[in-house]
XYZ file of C-alpha atoms in Angstrom:
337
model
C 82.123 156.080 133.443
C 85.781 155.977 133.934
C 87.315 158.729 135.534
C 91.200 158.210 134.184
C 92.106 157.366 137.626
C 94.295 154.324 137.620
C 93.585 151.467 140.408
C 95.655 148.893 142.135
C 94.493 145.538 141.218
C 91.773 144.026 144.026
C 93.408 141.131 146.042
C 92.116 137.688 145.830
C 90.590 136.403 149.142
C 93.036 133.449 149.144
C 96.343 132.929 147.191
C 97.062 133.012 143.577
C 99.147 129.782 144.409
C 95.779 128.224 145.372
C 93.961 129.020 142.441
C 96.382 127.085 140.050
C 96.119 124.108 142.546
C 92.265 124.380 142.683
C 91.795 124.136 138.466
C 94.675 120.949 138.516
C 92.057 119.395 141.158
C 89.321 120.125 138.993
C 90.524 118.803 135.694
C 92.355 115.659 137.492
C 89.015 114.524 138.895
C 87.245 115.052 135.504
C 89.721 112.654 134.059
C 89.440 110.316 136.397
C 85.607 110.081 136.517
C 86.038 109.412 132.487
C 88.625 106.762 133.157
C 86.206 105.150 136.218
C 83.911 105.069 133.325
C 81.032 106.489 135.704
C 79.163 107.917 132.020
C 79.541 105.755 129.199
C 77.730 107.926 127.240
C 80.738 109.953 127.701
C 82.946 107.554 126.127
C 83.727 107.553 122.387
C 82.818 104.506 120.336
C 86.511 103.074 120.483
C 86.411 103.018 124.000
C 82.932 101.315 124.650
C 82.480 97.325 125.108
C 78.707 97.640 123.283
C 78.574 94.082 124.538
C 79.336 94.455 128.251
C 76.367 97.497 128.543
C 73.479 95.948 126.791
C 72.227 92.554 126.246
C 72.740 91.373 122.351
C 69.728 91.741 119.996
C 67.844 88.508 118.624
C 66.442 89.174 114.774
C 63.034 87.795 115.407
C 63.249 87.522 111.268
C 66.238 85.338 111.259
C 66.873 82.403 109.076
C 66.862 79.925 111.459
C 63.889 81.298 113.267
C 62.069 80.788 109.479
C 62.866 77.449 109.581
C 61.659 77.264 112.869
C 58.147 78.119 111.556
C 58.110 75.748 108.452
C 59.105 73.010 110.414
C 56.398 73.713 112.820
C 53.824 73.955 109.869
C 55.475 70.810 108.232
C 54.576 68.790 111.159
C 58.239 68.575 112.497
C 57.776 69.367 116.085
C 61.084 67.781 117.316
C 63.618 70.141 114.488
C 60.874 73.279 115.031
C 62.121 72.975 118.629
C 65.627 72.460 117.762
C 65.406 75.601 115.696
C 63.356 77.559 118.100
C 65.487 77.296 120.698
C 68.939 78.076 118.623
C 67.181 81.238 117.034
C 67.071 82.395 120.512
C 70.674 82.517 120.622
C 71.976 86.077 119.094
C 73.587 85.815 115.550
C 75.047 88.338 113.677
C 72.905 90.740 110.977
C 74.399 90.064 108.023
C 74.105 93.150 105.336
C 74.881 92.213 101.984
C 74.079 94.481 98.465
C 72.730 91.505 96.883
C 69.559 91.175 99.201
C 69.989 95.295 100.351
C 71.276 97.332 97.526
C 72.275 100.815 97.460
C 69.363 103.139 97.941
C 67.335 100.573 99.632
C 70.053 99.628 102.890
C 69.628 102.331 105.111
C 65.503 101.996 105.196
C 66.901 98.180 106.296
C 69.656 98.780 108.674
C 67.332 101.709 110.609
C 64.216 99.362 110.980
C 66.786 96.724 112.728
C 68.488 99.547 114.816
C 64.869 100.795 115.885
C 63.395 97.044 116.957
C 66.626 96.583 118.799
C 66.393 99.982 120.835
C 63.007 99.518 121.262
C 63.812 96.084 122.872
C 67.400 98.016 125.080
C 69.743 95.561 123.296
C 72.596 96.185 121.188
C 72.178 94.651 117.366
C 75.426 92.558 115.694
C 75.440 93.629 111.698
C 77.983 92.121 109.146
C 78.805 94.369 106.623
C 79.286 92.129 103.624
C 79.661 94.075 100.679
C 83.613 94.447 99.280
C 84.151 94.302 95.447
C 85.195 91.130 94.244
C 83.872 89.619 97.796
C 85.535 85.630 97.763
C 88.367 86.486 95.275
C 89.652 83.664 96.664
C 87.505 81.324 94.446
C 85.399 80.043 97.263
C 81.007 80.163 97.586
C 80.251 83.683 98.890
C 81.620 85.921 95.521
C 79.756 89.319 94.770
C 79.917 92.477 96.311
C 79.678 96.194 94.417
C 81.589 97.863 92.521
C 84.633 99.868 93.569
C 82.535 102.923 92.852
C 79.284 101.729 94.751
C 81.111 100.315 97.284
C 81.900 103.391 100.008
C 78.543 104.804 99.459
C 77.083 101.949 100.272
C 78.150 101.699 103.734
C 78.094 105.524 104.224
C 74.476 104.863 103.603
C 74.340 102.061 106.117
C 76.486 104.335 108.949
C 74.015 107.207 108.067
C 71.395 105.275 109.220
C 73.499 103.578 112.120
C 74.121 106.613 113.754
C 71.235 108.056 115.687
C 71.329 104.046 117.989
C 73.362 102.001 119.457
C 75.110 99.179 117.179
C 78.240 97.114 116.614
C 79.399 96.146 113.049
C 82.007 93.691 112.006
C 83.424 95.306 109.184
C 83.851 92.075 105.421
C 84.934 89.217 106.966
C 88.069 87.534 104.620
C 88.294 91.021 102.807
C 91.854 91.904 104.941
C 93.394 88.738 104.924
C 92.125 87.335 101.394
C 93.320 90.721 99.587
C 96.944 89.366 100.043
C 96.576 86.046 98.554
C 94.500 87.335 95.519
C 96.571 90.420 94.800
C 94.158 93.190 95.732
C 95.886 94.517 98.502
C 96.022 98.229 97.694
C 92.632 98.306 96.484
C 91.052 96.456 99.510
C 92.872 98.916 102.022
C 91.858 102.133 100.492
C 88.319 100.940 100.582
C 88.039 99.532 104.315
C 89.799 102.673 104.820
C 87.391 105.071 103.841
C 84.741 102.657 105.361
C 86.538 102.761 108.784
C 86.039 106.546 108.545
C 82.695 106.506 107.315
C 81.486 103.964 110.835
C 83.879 105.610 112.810
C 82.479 109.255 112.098
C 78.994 108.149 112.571
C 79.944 106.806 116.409
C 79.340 102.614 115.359
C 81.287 100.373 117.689
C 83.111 98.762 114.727
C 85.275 95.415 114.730
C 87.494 95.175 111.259
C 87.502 91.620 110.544
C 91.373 90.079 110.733
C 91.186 86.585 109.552
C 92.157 83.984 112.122
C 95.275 82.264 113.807
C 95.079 79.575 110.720
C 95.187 81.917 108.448
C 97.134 84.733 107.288
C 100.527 85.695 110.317
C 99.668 88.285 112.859
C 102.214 90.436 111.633
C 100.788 90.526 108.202
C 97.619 91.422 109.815
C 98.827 94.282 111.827
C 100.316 95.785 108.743
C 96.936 95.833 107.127
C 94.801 96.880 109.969
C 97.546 99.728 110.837
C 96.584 100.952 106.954
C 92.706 100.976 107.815
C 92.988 102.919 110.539
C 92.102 100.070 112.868
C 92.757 102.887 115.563
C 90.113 104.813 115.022
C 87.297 102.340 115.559
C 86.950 99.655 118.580
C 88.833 97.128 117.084
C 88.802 93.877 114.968
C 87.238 90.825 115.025
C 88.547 86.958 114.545
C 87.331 83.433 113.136
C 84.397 84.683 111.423
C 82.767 82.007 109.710
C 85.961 79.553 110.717
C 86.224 76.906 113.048
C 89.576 77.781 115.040
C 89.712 76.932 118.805
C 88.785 79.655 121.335
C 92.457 79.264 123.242
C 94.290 79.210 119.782
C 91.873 82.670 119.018
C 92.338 84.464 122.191
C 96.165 83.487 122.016
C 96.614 84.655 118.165
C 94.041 87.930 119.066
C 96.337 88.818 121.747
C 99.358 89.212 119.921
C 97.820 90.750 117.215
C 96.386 93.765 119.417
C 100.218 94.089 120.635
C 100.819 94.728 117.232
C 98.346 97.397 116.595
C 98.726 99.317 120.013
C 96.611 96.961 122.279
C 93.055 97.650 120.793
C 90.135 95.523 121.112
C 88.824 92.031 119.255
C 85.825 89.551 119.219
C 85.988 86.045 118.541
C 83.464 83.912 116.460
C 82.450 81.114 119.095
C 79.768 80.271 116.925
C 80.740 76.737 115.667
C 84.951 75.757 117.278
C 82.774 73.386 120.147
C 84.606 70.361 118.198
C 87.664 70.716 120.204
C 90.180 71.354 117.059
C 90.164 72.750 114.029
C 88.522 70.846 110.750
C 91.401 70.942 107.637
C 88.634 71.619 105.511
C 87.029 75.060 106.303
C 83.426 74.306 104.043
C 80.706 72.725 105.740
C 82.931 70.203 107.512
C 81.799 67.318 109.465
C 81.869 66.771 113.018
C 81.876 70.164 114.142
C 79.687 71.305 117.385
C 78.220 74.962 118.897
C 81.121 76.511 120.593
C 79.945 78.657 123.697
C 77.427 80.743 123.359
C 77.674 84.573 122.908
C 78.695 86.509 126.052
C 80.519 89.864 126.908
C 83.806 89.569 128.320
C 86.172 91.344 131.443
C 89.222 89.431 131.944
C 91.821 92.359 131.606
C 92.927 90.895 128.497
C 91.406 92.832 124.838
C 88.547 90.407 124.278
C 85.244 92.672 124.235
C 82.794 89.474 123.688
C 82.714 85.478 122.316
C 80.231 86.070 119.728
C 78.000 84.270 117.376
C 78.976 86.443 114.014
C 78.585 83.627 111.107
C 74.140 82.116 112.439
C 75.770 78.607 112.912
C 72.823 76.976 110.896
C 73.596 78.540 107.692
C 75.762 76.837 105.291
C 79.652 77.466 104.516
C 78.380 77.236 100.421
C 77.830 73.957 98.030
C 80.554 72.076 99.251
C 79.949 68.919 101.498
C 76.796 68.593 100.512
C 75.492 71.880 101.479
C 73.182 74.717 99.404
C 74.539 77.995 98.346
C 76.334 80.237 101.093
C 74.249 81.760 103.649
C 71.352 79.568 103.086
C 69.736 78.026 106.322
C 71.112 73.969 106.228
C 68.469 72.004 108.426
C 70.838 68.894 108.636
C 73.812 70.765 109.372
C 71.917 73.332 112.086
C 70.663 69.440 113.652
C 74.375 68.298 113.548
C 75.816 70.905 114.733
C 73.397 71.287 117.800
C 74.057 67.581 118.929
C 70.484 66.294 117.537
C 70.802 64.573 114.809
């Protein structure tokens, strides 16, 4: 019990001076174990290359895998191998509310995510969903409504966030919103999606359009407004045909713009050598290189295969409805037709 005696204070067994250095040591080597990147379970999803720590995820239920099988039962054996052997290749997920609505998407996007950790490999989903989706008057319109449209992909982080995935976050929806005058309305929405894929911990890339396309500047503004910051980064030439040089080049200044964050490039179908003037289904076009993580010291994460190369651009040139598997294309495109 105390006595009310009072005491001097018991000396340290080595100098106060020492005990300040001793913490500083402490806390500078915890920093720079984070910054060696010795756990990258440590590391918040903006600072993780998904790509770089797990091989990409193949969805055995692909479209061009399905063609793989009917041309096998059909009797084609030369396009079932064709098919076969560019299924293998990883493609991006695409997740649209016309084939996975609200209230049914999460029960999708979780059975993916659970095959793919089952399998240690990292899934690619497209999040194709924004109201008014090709207000550009092109082949892929849809989406929600403004009012379905952020529970929708809160439903789809939900289930995103117990594994390991990347999204790329509407392809066009940044870039188109200026030329169709839905500017305001298209950044409070990726906005509030951002948030929603950030919060859950999915790597996210918000698609920017491409260096034939809309000026990096213009870009920057927009993806400043999402919040770009708060997620890994953005992503370039989905579905589009733009050389990987003029890409990497145009992606570059474009993550100076936005305080040097991260991109992807769609290498999925720029193996022609130049760009096509006509962005649907154009002729002459080949497999750029195939998907692969990247560590240059510049910010490209990964070349990646985010449009499946055999599916068409929409009824132009020939081709069926957008998204639909194109067996003469998918043969042209791999060099056998």
């Amino acid at each position: 019990m105390p006595d009310g005696t009072t005491r001097a204070p018991r000396a340290l067994p080595f100098p106060a001076g020492a005990l300040v250095v001793v913490v500083v040591l402490v806390v500078v080597g915890v920093l720079v174990a984070r910054a060696q990147h010795l756990g990258p379970w440590e590391l918040g999803p903006q600072e993780r290359n998904r790509f770089a720590e797990q091989p990409q995820y193949v969805d055995p239920d692909s479209r061009t895998g399905q063609a793989a099988w009917q041309a096998e039962a059909d009797g084609r054996a030369d396009e079932a191998a064709a098919f076969a052997e560019l299924a293998q290749v990883p493609q991006g997920i695409w997740v649209t509310p016309e084939e996975r609505p609200p209230g049914a998407v999460g029960q999708y996007v979780s059975a993916v995510l659970a095959a793919a950790d089952e399998a240690g490999r990292v899934p690619l989903l497209v999040v194709y969903g924004i109201p008014d989706r090709d207000c550009t008057g092109g082949y892929s319109s849809g989406g929600l409504d403004v009012g379905s449209y952020v529970p929708w992909v809160e439903e789809i982080a939900t289930a995103a966030a117990p594994y390991a995935a990347a999204v790329v976050l509407e392809p066009d929806a940044l870039a188109s919103a200026v030329e169709c005058d839905r500017r305001q309305e298209r950044v409070d929405l990726l906005a509030r999606a951002v948030d929603a894929l950030a919060a859950a911990g999915v790597t996210t890339y918000v698609d920017g359009g491409h260096s034939g396309w809309v000026p990096a500047r213009k870009v920057a503004a927009l993806l400043r407004e999402v919040g770009v910051d708060k997620v890994r980064g953005f992503a370039t030439n989905v579905s589009n045909y733009q050389t990987d040089p003029d890409e990497v080049a145009w992606a570059e200044r474009l993550s100076g713009l936005v305080g040097g964050t991260h991109y992807v490039v769609d290498s999925g179908r720029n193996g022609a050598g130049s760009p096509p003037e006509d962005w649907c289904n154009p002729p002459g076009q080949a497999l750029g290189q195939e998907p692969g993580y990247v560590d240059d010291g510049t910010g490209l994460d990964a070349y990646l295969w985010v449009k499946p190369p055999g599916e068409s651009d929409g009824e132009c040139n020939g081709g069926p409805p957008a998204g639909e598997f194109w067996a003469q294309r998918a043969l042209e495109l791999i060099g056998a037709s």
